[in-house]
PDB file of C-alpha atoms in Angstrom:
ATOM      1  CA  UNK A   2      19.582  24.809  12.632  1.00 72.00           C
ATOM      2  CA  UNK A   3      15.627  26.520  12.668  1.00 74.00           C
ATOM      3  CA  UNK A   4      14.637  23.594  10.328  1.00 78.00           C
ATOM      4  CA  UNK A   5      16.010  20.635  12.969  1.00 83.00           C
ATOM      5  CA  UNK A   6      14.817  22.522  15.880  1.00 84.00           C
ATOM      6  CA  UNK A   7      11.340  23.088  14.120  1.00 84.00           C
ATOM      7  CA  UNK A   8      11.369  19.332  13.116  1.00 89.00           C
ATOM      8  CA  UNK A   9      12.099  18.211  16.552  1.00 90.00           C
ATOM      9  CA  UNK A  10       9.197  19.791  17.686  1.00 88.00           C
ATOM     10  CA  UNK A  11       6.978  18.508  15.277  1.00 92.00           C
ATOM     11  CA  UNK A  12       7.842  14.774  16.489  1.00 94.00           C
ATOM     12  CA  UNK A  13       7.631  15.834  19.807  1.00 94.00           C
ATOM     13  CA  UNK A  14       4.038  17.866  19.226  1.00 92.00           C
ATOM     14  CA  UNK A  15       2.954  14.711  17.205  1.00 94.00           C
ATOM     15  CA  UNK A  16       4.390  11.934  19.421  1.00 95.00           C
ATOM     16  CA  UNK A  17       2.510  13.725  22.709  1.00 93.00           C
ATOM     17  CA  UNK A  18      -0.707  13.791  20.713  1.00 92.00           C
ATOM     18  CA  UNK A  19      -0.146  10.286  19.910  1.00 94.00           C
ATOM     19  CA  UNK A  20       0.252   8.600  23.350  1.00 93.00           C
ATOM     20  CA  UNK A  21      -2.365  11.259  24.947  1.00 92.00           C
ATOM     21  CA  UNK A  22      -5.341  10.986  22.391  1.00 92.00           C
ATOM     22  CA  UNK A  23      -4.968   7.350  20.051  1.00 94.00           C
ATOM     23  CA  UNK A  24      -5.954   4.427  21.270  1.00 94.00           C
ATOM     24  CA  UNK A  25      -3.759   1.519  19.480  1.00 93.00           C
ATOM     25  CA  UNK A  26      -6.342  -0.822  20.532  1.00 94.00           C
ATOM     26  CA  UNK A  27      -8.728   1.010  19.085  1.00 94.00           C
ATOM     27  CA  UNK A  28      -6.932   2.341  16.535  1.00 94.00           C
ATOM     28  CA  UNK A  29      -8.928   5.524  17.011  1.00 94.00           C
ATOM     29  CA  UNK A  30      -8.565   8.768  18.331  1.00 93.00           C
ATOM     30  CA  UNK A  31     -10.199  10.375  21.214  1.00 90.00           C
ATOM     31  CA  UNK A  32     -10.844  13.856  22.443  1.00 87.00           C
ATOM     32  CA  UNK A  33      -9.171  15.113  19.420  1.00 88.00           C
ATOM     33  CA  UNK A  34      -7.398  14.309  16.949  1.00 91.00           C
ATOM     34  CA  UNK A  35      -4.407  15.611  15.175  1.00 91.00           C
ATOM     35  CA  UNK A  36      -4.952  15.279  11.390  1.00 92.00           C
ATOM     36  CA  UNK A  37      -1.463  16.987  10.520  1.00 91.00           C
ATOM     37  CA  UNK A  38       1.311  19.059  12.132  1.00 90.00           C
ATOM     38  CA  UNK A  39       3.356  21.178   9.321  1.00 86.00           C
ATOM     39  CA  UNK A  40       6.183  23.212  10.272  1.00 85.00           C
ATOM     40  CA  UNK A  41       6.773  26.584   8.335  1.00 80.00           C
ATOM     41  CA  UNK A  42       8.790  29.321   8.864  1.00 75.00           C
ATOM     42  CA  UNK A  43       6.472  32.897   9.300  1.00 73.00           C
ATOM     43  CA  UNK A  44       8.872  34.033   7.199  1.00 76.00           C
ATOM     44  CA  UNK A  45       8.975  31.897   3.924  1.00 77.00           C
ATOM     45  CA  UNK A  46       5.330  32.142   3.477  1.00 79.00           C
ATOM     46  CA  UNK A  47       3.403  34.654   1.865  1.00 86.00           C
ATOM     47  CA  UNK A  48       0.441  37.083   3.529  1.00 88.00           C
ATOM     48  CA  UNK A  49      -2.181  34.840   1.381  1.00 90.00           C
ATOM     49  CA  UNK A  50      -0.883  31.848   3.299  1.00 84.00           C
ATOM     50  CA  UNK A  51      -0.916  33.261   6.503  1.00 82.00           C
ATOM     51  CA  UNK A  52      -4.081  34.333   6.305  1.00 85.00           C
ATOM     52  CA  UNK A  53      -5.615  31.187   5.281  1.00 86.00           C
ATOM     53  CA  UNK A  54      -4.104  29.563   8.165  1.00 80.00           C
ATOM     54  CA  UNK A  55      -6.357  28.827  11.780  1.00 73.00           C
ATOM     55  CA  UNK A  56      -4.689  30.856  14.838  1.00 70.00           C
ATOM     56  CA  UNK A  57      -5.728  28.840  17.791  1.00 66.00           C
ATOM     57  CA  UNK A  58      -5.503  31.589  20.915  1.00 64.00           C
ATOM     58  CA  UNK A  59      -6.766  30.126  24.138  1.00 61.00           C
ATOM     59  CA  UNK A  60      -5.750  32.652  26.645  1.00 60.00           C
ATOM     60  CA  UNK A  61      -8.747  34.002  27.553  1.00 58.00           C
ATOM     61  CA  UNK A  62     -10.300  30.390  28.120  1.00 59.00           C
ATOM     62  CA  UNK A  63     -10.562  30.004  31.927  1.00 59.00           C
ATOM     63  CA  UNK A  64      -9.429  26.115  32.567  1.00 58.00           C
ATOM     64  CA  UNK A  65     -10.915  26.772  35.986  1.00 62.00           C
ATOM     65  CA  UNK A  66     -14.220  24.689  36.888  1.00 62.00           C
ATOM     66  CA  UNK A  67     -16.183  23.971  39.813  1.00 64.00           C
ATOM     67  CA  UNK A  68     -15.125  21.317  40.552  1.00 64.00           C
ATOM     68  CA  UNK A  69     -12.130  20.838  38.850  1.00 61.00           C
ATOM     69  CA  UNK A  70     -11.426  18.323  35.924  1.00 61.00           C
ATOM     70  CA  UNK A  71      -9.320  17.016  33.964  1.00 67.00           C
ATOM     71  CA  UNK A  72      -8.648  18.522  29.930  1.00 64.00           C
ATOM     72  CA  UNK A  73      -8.006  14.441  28.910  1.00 65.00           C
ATOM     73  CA  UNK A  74      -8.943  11.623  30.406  1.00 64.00           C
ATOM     74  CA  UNK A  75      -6.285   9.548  32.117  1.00 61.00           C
ATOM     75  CA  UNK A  76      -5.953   6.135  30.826  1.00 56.00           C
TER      76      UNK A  76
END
């Protein structure tokens, strides 16, 4: 039941990247791109492999700016 759940978020997390940041006229991403989106469980990987892995923690970045804008563009 954690595996589907996880896996449904992973096509959610990788579908809202998708239509937000690739351009399929393009056929390049913008803003930033999502190279891969791996779902794990904390607990069936070792310390060495959560160490090794990026924490991304953005709660002390103020969104706020003078004047405001958006994070993406709109298209």
């Amino acid at each position: 039941m954690a595996n589907q759940a996880a896996e449904s978020a992973k096509r959610g997390i990788v579908k809202a990247f998708r239509e937000k940041c690739f351009s399929e006229e393009a056929k390049a991403w913008h803003d930033i791109e999502l190279i891969e989106c791996e779902v794990i469980s904390d607990q069936s990987m070792t310390v060495q492999q959560a160490e090794s892995l990026k924490r991304w923690s953005a709660d002390h970045i103020s969104l706020r700016t003078d004047p405001a804008q958006t994070m993406l563009r709109d298209e």
